[in-house]
XYZ file of C-alpha atoms in Angstrom:
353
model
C -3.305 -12.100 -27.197
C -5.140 -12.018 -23.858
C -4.904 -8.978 -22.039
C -3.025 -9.903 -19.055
C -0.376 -11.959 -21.197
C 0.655 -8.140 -22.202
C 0.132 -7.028 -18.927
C 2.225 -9.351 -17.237
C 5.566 -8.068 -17.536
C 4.031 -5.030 -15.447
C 1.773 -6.638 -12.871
C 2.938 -10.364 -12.491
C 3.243 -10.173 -8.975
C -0.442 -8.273 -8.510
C -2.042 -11.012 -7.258
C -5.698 -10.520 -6.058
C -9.167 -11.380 -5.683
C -10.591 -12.829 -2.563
C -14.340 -14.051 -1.951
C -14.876 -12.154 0.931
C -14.740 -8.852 3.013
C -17.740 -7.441 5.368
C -18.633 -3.888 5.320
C -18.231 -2.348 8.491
C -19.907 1.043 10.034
C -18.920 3.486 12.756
C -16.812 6.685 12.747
C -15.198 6.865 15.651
C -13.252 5.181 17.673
C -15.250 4.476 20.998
C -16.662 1.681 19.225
C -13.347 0.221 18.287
C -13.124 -3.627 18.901
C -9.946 -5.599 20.836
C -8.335 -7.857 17.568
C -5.273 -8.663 19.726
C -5.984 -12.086 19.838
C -9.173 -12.928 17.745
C -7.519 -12.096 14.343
C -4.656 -13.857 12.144
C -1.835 -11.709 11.887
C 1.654 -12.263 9.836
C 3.563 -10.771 12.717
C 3.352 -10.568 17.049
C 1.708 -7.908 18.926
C 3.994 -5.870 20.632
C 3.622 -5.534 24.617
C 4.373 -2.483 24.682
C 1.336 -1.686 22.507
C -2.034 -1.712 22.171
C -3.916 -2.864 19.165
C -7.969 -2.336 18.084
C -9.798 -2.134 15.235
C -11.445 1.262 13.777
C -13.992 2.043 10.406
C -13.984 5.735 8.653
C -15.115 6.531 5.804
C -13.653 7.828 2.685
C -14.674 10.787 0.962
C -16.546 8.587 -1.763
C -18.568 7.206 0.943
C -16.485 3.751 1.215
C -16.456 2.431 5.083
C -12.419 1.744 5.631
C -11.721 -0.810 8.067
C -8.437 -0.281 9.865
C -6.212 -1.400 13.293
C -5.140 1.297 15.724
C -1.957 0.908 17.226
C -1.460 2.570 20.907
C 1.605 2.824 22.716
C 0.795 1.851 26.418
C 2.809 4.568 27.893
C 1.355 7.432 26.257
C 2.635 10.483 28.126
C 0.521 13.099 29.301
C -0.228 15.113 25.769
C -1.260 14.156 22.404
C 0.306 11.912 19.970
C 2.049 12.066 16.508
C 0.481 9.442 14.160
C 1.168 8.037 11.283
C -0.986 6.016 8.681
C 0.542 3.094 6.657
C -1.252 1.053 3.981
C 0.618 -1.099 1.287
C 1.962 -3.123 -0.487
C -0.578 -3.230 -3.312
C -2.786 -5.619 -2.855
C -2.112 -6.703 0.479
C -3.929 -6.516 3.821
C -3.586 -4.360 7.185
C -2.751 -7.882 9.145
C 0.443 -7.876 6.811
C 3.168 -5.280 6.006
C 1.079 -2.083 6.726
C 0.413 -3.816 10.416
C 4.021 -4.807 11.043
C 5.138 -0.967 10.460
C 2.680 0.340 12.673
C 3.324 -2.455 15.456
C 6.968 -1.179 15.067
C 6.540 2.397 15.382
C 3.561 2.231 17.870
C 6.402 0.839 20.364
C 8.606 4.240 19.528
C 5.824 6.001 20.944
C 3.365 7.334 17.848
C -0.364 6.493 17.053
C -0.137 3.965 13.895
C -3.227 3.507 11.854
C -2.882 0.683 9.350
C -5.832 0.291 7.127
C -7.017 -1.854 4.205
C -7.920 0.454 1.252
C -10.975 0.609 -0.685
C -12.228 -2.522 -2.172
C -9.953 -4.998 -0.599
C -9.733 -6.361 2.939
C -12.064 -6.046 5.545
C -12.874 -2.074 3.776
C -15.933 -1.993 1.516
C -16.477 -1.130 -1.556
C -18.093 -2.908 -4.793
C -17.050 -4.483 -7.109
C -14.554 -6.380 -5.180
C -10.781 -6.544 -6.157
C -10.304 -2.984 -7.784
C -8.135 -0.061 -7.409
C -8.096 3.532 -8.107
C -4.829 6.104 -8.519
C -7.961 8.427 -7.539
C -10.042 6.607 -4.915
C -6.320 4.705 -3.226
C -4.955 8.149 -2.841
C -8.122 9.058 -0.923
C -7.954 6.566 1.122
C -4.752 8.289 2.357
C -6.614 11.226 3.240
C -9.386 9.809 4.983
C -7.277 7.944 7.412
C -5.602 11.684 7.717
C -9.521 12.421 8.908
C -9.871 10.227 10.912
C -6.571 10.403 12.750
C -7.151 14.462 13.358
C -10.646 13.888 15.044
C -9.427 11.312 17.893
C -8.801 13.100 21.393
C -5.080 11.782 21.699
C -3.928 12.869 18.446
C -2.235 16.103 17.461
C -3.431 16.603 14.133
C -0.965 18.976 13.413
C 1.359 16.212 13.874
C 0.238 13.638 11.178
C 2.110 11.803 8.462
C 2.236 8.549 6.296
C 3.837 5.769 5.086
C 3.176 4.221 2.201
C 4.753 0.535 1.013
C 5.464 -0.885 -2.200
C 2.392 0.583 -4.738
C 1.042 2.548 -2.141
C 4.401 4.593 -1.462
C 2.989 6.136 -5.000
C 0.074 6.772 -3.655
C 1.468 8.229 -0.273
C 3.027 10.689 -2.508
C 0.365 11.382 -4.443
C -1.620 12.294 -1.365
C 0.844 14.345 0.233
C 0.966 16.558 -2.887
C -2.329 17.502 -2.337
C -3.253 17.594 1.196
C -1.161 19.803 2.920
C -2.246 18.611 6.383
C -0.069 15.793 5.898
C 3.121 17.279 7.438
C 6.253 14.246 6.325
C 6.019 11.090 4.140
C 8.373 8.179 3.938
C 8.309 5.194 1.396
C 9.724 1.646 1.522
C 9.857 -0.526 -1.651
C 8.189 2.385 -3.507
C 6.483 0.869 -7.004
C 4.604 3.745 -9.158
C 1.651 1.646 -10.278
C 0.323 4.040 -13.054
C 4.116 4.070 -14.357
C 3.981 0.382 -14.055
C 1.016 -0.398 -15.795
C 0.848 1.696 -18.757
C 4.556 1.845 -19.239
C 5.902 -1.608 -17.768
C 9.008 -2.598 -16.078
C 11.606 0.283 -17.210
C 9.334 1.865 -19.975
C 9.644 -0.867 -21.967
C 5.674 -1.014 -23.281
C 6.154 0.623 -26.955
C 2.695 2.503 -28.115
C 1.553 -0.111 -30.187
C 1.240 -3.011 -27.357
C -0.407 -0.316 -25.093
C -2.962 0.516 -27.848
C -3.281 -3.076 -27.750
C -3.780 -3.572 -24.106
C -6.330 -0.530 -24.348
C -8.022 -2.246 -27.462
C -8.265 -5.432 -25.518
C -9.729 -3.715 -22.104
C -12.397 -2.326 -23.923
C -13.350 -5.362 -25.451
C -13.319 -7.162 -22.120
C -15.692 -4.511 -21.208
C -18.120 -5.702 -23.597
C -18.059 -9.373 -22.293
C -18.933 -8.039 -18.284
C -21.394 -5.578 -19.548
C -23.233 -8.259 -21.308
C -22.389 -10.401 -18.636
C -23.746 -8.037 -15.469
C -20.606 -8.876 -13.522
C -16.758 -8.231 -13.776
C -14.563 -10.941 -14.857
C -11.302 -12.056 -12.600
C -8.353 -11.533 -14.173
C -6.042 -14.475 -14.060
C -4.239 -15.612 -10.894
C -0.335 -14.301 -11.278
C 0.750 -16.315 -8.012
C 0.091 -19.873 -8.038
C 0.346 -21.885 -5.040
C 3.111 -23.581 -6.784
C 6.447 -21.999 -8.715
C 7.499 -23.418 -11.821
C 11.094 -22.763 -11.397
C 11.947 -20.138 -13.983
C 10.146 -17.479 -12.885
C 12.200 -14.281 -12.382
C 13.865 -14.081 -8.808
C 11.620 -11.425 -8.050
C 8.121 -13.357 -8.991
C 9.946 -15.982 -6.417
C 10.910 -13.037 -3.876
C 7.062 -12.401 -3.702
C 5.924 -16.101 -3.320
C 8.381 -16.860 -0.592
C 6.095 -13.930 1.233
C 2.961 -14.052 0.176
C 2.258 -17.892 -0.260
C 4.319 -19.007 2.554
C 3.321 -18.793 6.606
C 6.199 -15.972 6.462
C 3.320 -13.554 5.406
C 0.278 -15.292 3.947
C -3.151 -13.987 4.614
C -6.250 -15.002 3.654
C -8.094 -11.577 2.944
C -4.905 -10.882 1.138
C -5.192 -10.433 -2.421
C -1.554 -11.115 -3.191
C -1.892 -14.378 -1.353
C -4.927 -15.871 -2.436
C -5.808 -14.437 -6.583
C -6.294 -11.624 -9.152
C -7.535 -8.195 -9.819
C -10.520 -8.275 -12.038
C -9.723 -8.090 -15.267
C -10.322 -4.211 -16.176
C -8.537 -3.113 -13.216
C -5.768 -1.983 -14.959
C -7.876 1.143 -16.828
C -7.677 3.990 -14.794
C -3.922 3.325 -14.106
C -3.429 3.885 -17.851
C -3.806 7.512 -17.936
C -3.224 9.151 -14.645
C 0.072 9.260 -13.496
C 0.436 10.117 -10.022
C 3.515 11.737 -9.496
C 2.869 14.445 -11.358
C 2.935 16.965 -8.498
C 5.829 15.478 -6.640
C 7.680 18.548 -6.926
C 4.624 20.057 -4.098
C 5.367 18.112 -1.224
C 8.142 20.499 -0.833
C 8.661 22.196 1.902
C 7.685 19.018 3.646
C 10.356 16.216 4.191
C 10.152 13.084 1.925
C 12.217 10.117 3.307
C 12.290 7.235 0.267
C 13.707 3.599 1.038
C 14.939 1.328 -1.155
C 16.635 -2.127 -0.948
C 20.115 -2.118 -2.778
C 19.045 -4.953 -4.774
C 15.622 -4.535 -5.299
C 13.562 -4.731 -8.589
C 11.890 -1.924 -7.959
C 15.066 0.408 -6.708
C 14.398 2.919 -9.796
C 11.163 3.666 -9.149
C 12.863 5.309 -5.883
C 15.647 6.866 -7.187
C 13.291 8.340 -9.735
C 10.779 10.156 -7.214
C 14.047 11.309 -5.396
C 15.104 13.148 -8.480
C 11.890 14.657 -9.483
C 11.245 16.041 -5.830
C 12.213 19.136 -4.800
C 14.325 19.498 -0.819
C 13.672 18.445 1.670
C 14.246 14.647 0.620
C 16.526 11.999 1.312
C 17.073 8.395 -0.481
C 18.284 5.303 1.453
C 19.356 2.617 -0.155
C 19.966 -0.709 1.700
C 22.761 -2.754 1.551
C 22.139 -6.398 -0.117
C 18.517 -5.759 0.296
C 15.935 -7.519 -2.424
C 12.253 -5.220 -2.774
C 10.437 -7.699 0.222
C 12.859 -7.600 2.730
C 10.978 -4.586 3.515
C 7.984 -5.689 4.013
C 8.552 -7.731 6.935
C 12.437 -7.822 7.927
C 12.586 -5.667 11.163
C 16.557 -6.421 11.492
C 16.505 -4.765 7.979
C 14.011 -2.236 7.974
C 15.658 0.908 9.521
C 12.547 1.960 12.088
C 15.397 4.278 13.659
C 15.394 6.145 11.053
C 12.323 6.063 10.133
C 11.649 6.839 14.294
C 14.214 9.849 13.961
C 12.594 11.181 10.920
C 8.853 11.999 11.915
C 10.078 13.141 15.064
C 12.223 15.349 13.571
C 9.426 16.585 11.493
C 6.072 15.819 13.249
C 6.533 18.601 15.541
Protein backbone atom coordinates (compact mmCIF):
# COMPACT_ATOMS: atom_id res chain seq x y z
CA UNK A 1 0.00 0.00 0.00
CA UNK A 2 1.37 3.44 -0.90
CA UNK A 3 1.84 5.68 1.81
CA UNK A 4 -0.56 8.34 1.16
CA UNK A 5 -3.43 5.72 0.30
CA UNK A 6 -3.16 5.24 4.35
CA UNK A 7 -2.71 8.67 4.83
CA UNK A 8 -5.59 9.83 3.08
CA UNK A 9 -8.34 9.49 5.37
CA UNK A 10 -6.22 12.12 7.50
CA UNK A 11 -4.86 14.58 4.96
CA UNK A 12 -7.12 14.30 1.77
CA UNK A 13 -7.76 17.77 1.61
CA UNK A 14 -3.76 18.79 2.20
CA UNK A 15 -3.20 19.72 -1.04
CA UNK A 16 0.27 21.25 -1.86
CA UNK A 17 3.26 21.74 -3.79
CA UNK A 18 3.81 24.70 -5.98
CA UNK A 19 6.93 25.39 -8.38
CA UNK A 20 7.66 28.56 -7.11
CA UNK A 21 8.27 31.11 -4.21
CA UNK A 22 11.26 33.87 -4.10
CA UNK A 23 13.17 34.43 -1.03
CA UNK A 24 12.88 37.76 0.16
CA UNK A 25 15.29 39.92 2.64
CA UNK A 26 14.77 42.91 4.92
CA UNK A 27 13.72 43.23 8.59
CA UNK A 28 11.90 46.00 8.90
CA UNK A 29 9.32 47.59 7.67
CA UNK A 30 10.62 50.91 5.98
CA UNK A 31 11.33 48.84 3.12
CA UNK A 32 7.87 47.45 2.89
CA UNK A 33 6.44 47.45 -0.74
CA UNK A 34 2.62 48.82 -1.85
CA UNK A 35 0.80 45.14 -3.07
CA UNK A 36 -2.59 46.91 -3.15
CA UNK A 37 -2.95 46.55 -6.61
CA UNK A 38 0.07 44.59 -8.14
CA UNK A 39 -0.86 41.25 -6.42
CA UNK A 40 -3.84 38.60 -6.92
CA UNK A 41 -5.84 38.47 -3.99
CA UNK A 42 -9.07 36.11 -3.17
CA UNK A 43 -10.77 39.03 -1.53
CA UNK A 44 -11.02 43.35 -1.93
CA UNK A 45 -8.89 45.73 -0.17
CA UNK A 46 -10.65 47.55 2.25
CA UNK A 47 -10.66 51.56 1.96
CA UNK A 48 -10.47 52.03 5.06
CA UNK A 49 -7.11 50.24 5.14
CA UNK A 50 -3.88 50.15 4.11
CA UNK A 51 -2.09 47.15 2.81
CA UNK A 52 2.04 46.46 2.18
CA UNK A 53 4.16 43.82 2.15
CA UNK A 54 6.90 43.02 5.02
CA UNK A 55 9.94 40.01 5.38
CA UNK A 56 11.24 38.84 9.08
CA UNK A 57 12.88 36.24 9.83
CA UNK A 58 12.24 33.26 11.89
CA UNK A 59 14.29 32.09 14.57
CA UNK A 60 15.73 29.20 12.25
CA UNK A 61 16.92 31.81 9.99
CA UNK A 62 13.88 31.39 7.34
CA UNK A 63 13.01 35.00 5.63
CA UNK A 64 8.92 35.14 6.17
CA UNK A 65 7.21 37.10 3.68
CA UNK A 66 4.05 38.71 4.98
CA UNK A 67 1.21 41.75 4.20
CA UNK A 68 0.71 44.48 6.77
CA UNK A 69 -2.60 45.67 7.21
CA UNK A 70 -3.00 49.52 8.48
CA UNK A 71 -6.04 51.11 9.45
CA UNK A 72 -6.00 54.67 7.82
CA UNK A 73 -7.27 56.39 10.83
CA UNK A 74 -4.85 55.32 13.28
CA UNK A 75 -5.38 57.54 16.32
CA UNK A 76 -2.73 59.25 17.98
CA UNK A 77 -1.01 56.13 20.08
CA UNK A 78 0.08 52.75 19.28
CA UNK A 79 -1.79 49.89 17.95
CA UNK A 80 -2.99 46.37 19.06
CA UNK A 81 -2.01 43.77 16.39
CA UNK A 82 -2.75 40.67 15.63
CA UNK A 83 -1.00 37.96 13.38
CA UNK A 84 -3.08 35.40 11.35
CA UNK A 85 -1.68 32.59 9.20
CA UNK A 86 -3.77 29.47 8.08
CA UNK A 87 -5.44 27.31 6.81
CA UNK A 88 -2.74 24.70 6.27
CA UNK A 89 -1.41 24.94 3.27
CA UNK A 90 -2.76 28.01 2.05
CA UNK A 91 -1.37 31.47 1.25
CA UNK A 92 -1.45 35.09 2.97
CA UNK A 93 -3.51 36.42 -0.33
CA UNK A 94 -6.27 33.89 0.96
CA UNK A 95 -7.98 33.29 4.35
CA UNK A 96 -5.14 34.64 6.63
CA UNK A 97 -5.45 38.06 4.33
CA UNK A 98 -9.24 38.26 4.44
CA UNK A 99 -9.09 38.19 8.48
CA UNK A 100 -6.63 40.76 8.68
CA UNK A 101 -8.39 43.02 5.90
CA UNK A 102 -11.42 42.57 8.28
CA UNK A 103 -9.99 43.46 11.48
CA UNK A 104 -7.51 46.10 10.09
CA UNK A 105 -10.91 48.14 9.36
CA UNK A 106 -11.89 47.67 13.35
CA UNK A 107 -8.89 49.54 13.97
CA UNK A 108 -5.80 46.87 14.84
CA UNK A 109 -2.43 46.24 12.99
CA UNK A 110 -3.02 42.72 11.07
CA UNK A 111 0.01 40.87 9.93
CA UNK A 112 -0.87 37.94 7.68
CA UNK A 113 2.07 35.91 6.67
CA UNK A 114 2.90 32.79 4.64
CA UNK A 115 4.78 30.30 6.90
CA UNK A 116 7.95 28.64 6.33
CA UNK A 117 8.38 26.78 3.17
CA UNK A 118 5.31 27.79 1.35
CA UNK A 119 4.28 31.05 -0.30
CA UNK A 120 6.28 33.84 -1.05
CA UNK A 121 8.43 32.76 2.66
CA UNK A 122 11.62 30.77 2.07
CA UNK A 123 12.75 27.91 3.09
CA UNK A 124 14.13 24.57 1.31
CA UNK A 125 12.94 21.97 0.43
CA UNK A 126 9.79 23.40 -0.82
CA UNK A 127 6.28 22.13 0.32
CA UNK A 128 7.08 21.04 4.03
CA UNK A 129 5.85 21.70 7.41
CA UNK A 130 6.96 21.56 10.89
CA UNK A 131 4.68 21.30 14.38
CA UNK A 132 8.22 22.86 15.48
CA UNK A 133 9.34 25.32 12.79
CA UNK A 134 5.05 26.42 11.95
CA UNK A 135 4.74 27.22 15.57
CA UNK A 136 7.79 29.48 15.21
CA UNK A 137 6.65 31.10 12.66
CA UNK A 138 3.98 32.35 15.13
CA UNK A 139 6.52 33.81 17.21
CA UNK A 140 8.52 35.51 14.80
CA UNK A 141 5.68 37.46 13.40
CA UNK A 142 5.17 38.21 17.40
CA UNK A 143 8.96 39.79 16.73
CA UNK A 144 8.41 41.45 14.31
CA UNK A 145 5.12 43.05 15.28
CA UNK A 146 6.81 44.31 18.85
CA UNK A 147 9.75 46.14 17.01
CA UNK A 148 7.50 48.47 14.61
CA UNK A 149 7.03 52.14 16.06
CA UNK A 150 3.07 51.97 15.94
CA UNK A 151 2.68 48.85 17.72
CA UNK A 152 2.16 48.25 21.42
CA UNK A 153 3.83 45.13 21.92
CA UNK A 154 2.28 44.60 25.02
CA UNK A 155 -0.80 44.46 23.08
CA UNK A 156 -0.19 41.49 20.63
CA UNK A 157 -2.19 38.40 19.82
CA UNK A 158 -3.02 35.76 17.06
CA UNK A 159 -5.23 34.02 15.09
CA UNK A 160 -4.72 30.99 13.78
CA UNK A 161 -7.17 29.14 10.94
CA UNK A 162 -7.89 25.71 10.22
CA UNK A 163 -4.25 23.65 10.96
CA UNK A 164 -2.69 26.61 12.07
CA UNK A 165 -5.34 27.35 14.96
CA UNK A 166 -3.14 24.20 16.41
CA UNK A 167 -0.34 25.84 15.94
CA UNK A 168 -1.62 29.29 17.33
CA UNK A 169 -2.11 27.35 20.41
CA UNK A 170 0.85 25.75 20.47
CA UNK A 171 2.64 29.06 20.33
CA UNK A 172 0.73 30.77 22.84
CA UNK A 173 1.63 28.03 25.34
CA UNK A 174 4.97 28.96 25.14
CA UNK A 175 5.46 32.52 24.51
CA UNK A 176 3.94 34.40 27.03
CA UNK A 177 4.21 37.71 25.14
CA UNK A 178 1.36 36.64 23.22
CA UNK A 179 -1.40 38.15 25.42
CA UNK A 180 -5.14 36.36 23.67
CA UNK A 181 -5.60 33.74 20.90
CA UNK A 182 -8.67 32.93 18.91
CA UNK A 183 -9.20 29.97 16.39
CA UNK A 184 -11.61 29.45 13.47
CA UNK A 185 -12.01 25.98 11.85
CA UNK A 186 -9.35 24.72 14.31
CA UNK A 187 -7.78 21.17 12.78
CA UNK A 188 -4.89 19.62 15.17
CA UNK A 189 -2.59 18.41 12.41
CA UNK A 190 -0.29 16.14 14.60
CA UNK A 191 -3.72 14.58 15.97
CA UNK A 192 -4.73 14.33 12.41
CA UNK A 193 -1.95 12.71 10.97
CA UNK A 194 -0.82 10.12 13.25
CA UNK A 195 -4.23 9.40 14.61
CA UNK A 196 -6.71 10.22 11.59
CA UNK A 197 -10.14 11.51 11.41
CA UNK A 198 -11.61 10.64 15.08
CA UNK A 199 -8.67 8.33 16.20
CA UNK A 200 -9.54 5.92 13.97
CA UNK A 201 -5.67 4.90 12.76
CA UNK A 202 -5.21 1.49 14.90
CA UNK A 203 -1.24 0.89 15.74
CA UNK A 204 -0.69 -1.47 13.18
CA UNK A 205 -1.59 0.90 10.00
CA UNK A 206 0.51 3.66 11.75
CA UNK A 207 3.50 1.26 12.08
CA UNK A 208 2.72 0.83 8.58
CA UNK A 209 2.62 4.39 7.51
CA UNK A 210 5.97 4.80 9.61
CA UNK A 211 7.43 1.59 7.85
CA UNK A 212 6.49 3.04 4.54
CA UNK A 213 7.99 6.77 5.28
CA UNK A 214 11.14 5.39 5.98
CA UNK A 215 11.32 3.49 3.01
CA UNK A 216 10.36 6.49 0.92
CA UNK A 217 13.29 7.97 2.57
CA UNK A 218 15.52 5.61 0.98
CA UNK A 219 14.22 6.33 -2.62
CA UNK A 220 14.98 10.55 -2.13
CA UNK A 221 18.19 9.86 -0.42
CA UNK A 222 19.34 7.86 -3.30
CA UNK A 223 17.59 10.10 -5.38
CA UNK A 224 19.21 13.68 -3.97
CA UNK A 225 15.76 15.24 -4.02
CA UNK A 226 12.33 14.81 -2.19
CA UNK A 227 9.57 13.17 -3.93
CA UNK A 228 5.89 14.98 -4.24
CA UNK A 229 3.43 13.29 -2.64
CA UNK A 230 0.35 12.78 -4.71
CA UNK A 231 -2.06 15.60 -5.61
CA UNK A 232 -5.33 15.13 -3.11
CA UNK A 233 -7.34 17.96 -5.07
CA UNK A 234 -7.77 17.44 -8.63
CA UNK A 235 -8.95 20.07 -10.82
CA UNK A 236 -11.88 17.89 -11.34
CA UNK A 237 -14.34 15.98 -8.57
CA UNK A 238 -15.40 12.63 -9.20
CA UNK A 239 -18.66 12.88 -7.52
CA UNK A 240 -18.39 10.67 -4.46
CA UNK A 241 -16.02 12.29 -2.65
CA UNK A 242 -17.07 13.13 0.94
CA UNK A 243 -19.01 16.56 1.21
CA UNK A 244 -16.18 17.88 2.92
CA UNK A 245 -13.33 16.91 0.13
CA UNK A 246 -16.14 18.91 -2.10
CA UNK A 247 -16.47 21.80 0.66
CA UNK A 248 -12.66 22.35 0.05
CA UNK A 249 -12.72 22.24 -3.84
CA UNK A 250 -15.60 24.63 -4.13
CA UNK A 251 -12.77 27.05 -2.30
CA UNK A 252 -9.71 26.22 -3.26
CA UNK A 253 -10.14 25.25 -7.05
CA UNK A 254 -12.75 27.70 -7.80
CA UNK A 255 -12.21 31.80 -8.41
CA UNK A 256 -14.09 31.88 -4.84
CA UNK A 257 -10.52 31.42 -3.32
CA UNK A 258 -7.98 29.94 -5.73
CA UNK A 259 -4.42 31.05 -5.65
CA UNK A 260 -1.67 30.18 -7.45
CA UNK A 261 1.17 30.14 -4.71
CA UNK A 262 -1.43 28.23 -2.84
CA UNK A 263 -0.61 24.81 -2.07
CA UNK A 264 -4.17 23.68 -1.48
CA UNK A 265 -5.03 25.02 -4.89
CA UNK A 266 -2.47 23.94 -7.11
CA UNK A 267 -0.73 20.14 -5.52
CA UNK A 268 0.87 18.08 -2.70
CA UNK A 269 3.14 18.03 0.23
CA UNK A 270 6.20 16.05 -0.50
CA UNK A 271 5.88 12.84 0.32
CA UNK A 272 7.71 12.58 3.90
CA UNK A 273 6.00 15.54 5.12
CA UNK A 274 3.91 13.79 7.26
CA UNK A 275 7.06 12.58 9.78
CA UNK A 276 7.48 15.01 12.28
CA UNK A 277 3.64 15.31 12.73
CA UNK A 278 3.78 11.66 13.88
CA UNK A 279 5.22 12.16 17.19
CA UNK A 280 4.78 15.61 18.51
CA UNK A 281 1.55 16.52 19.49
CA UNK A 282 1.05 20.05 19.99
CA UNK A 283 -1.44 20.59 22.41
CA UNK A 284 0.19 19.22 24.99
CA UNK A 285 0.54 22.41 27.03
CA UNK A 286 -2.86 23.81 26.30
CA UNK A 287 -3.67 23.86 29.80
CA UNK A 288 -0.65 27.10 29.93
CA UNK A 289 -2.27 29.58 27.97
CA UNK A 290 -4.24 30.13 31.04
CA UNK A 291 -4.54 33.04 32.46
CA UNK A 292 -4.77 34.35 28.95
CA UNK A 293 -8.19 34.26 27.07
CA UNK A 294 -8.67 31.56 24.33
CA UNK A 295 -11.67 32.32 22.01
CA UNK A 296 -12.24 28.88 19.69
CA UNK A 297 -14.75 28.98 16.61
CA UNK A 298 -16.34 26.38 15.12
CA UNK A 299 -19.00 25.93 12.36
CA UNK A 300 -22.08 23.87 13.68
CA UNK A 301 -21.67 21.55 10.92
CA UNK A 302 -18.24 21.35 10.32
CA UNK A 303 -15.97 18.23 9.90
CA UNK A 304 -13.62 19.40 11.94
CA UNK A 305 -16.08 20.76 14.98
CA UNK A 306 -14.34 18.15 17.51
CA UNK A 307 -11.13 19.13 17.13
CA UNK A 308 -12.63 22.48 18.81
CA UNK A 309 -14.66 21.23 21.30
CA UNK A 310 -11.69 19.12 22.27
CA UNK A 311 -9.06 22.06 22.89
CA UNK A 312 -12.03 23.79 24.77
CA UNK A 313 -12.12 20.96 27.21
CA UNK A 314 -8.51 20.43 27.76
CA UNK A 315 -7.92 24.29 28.41
CA UNK A 316 -8.03 25.71 31.50
CA UNK A 317 -10.39 29.53 32.01
CA UNK A 318 -10.38 31.87 30.51
CA UNK A 319 -11.93 30.22 27.24
CA UNK A 320 -14.96 30.32 25.37
CA UNK A 321 -16.34 27.97 22.36
CA UNK A 322 -18.63 29.31 19.59
CA UNK A 323 -20.26 27.24 17.58
CA UNK A 324 -22.04 28.51 14.41
CA UNK A 325 -25.28 27.85 13.37
CA UNK A 326 -25.58 25.69 9.95
CA UNK A 327 -22.00 26.46 9.37
CA UNK A 328 -19.76 23.70 7.25
CA UNK A 329 -15.55 23.98 8.31
CA UNK A 330 -14.92 26.69 5.04
CA UNK A 331 -17.47 28.99 5.58
CA UNK A 332 -14.89 30.37 7.74
CA UNK A 333 -12.44 30.91 5.71
CA UNK A 334 -13.92 33.43 3.60
CA UNK A 335 -17.75 34.11 4.60
CA UNK A 336 -17.63 37.62 6.28
CA UNK A 337 -21.65 37.54 6.76
CA UNK A 338 -20.70 34.33 8.74
CA UNK A 339 -17.58 34.90 10.35
CA UNK A 340 -18.39 36.78 13.63
CA UNK A 341 -15.43 39.70 13.34
CA UNK A 342 -17.62 41.40 16.22
CA UNK A 343 -16.76 39.11 18.30
CA UNK A 344 -13.77 38.42 17.38
CA UNK A 345 -13.39 42.69 17.39
CA UNK A 346 -14.88 42.63 21.06
CA UNK A 347 -12.60 39.96 22.19
CA UNK A 348 -8.92 41.34 21.68
CA UNK A 349 -10.11 44.53 22.75
CA UNK A 350 -11.31 43.23 25.68
CA UNK A 351 -8.06 41.58 26.23
CA UNK A 352 -5.31 43.44 24.25
CA UNK A 353 -5.19 46.09 26.73
Amino acid sequence: MKILSILAVATFMFLQYCKQNRNTSSQKSENMNDTTQTEHYTFELSNKVTRQKVTFKNRYGIMLTGDLYLPKEQGTGPLAAIAISGPFGAVKEQSSGLYANQMAQRGFAALAFDPSYTGESGGEPRAVASPDINTEDFSAAVDFLGIQKNIDRKKIGIIGICGFAGFALNATAIDKRVKAVATTSMYDMTRVMSKGYHDIVTLEERTKILEQLGEQRWKDAEAGTFASGAILNPEKLKGDEPQFVKDYHDYYRTPRGYHERSLNSTGAWNATNALSFMNMPILTYIKEISPRPMLLIAGEKAHSRYFSEDAYTMAAEPRELIIIPNAVHVDLYDKVNIIPFDQLNTFFRENLK
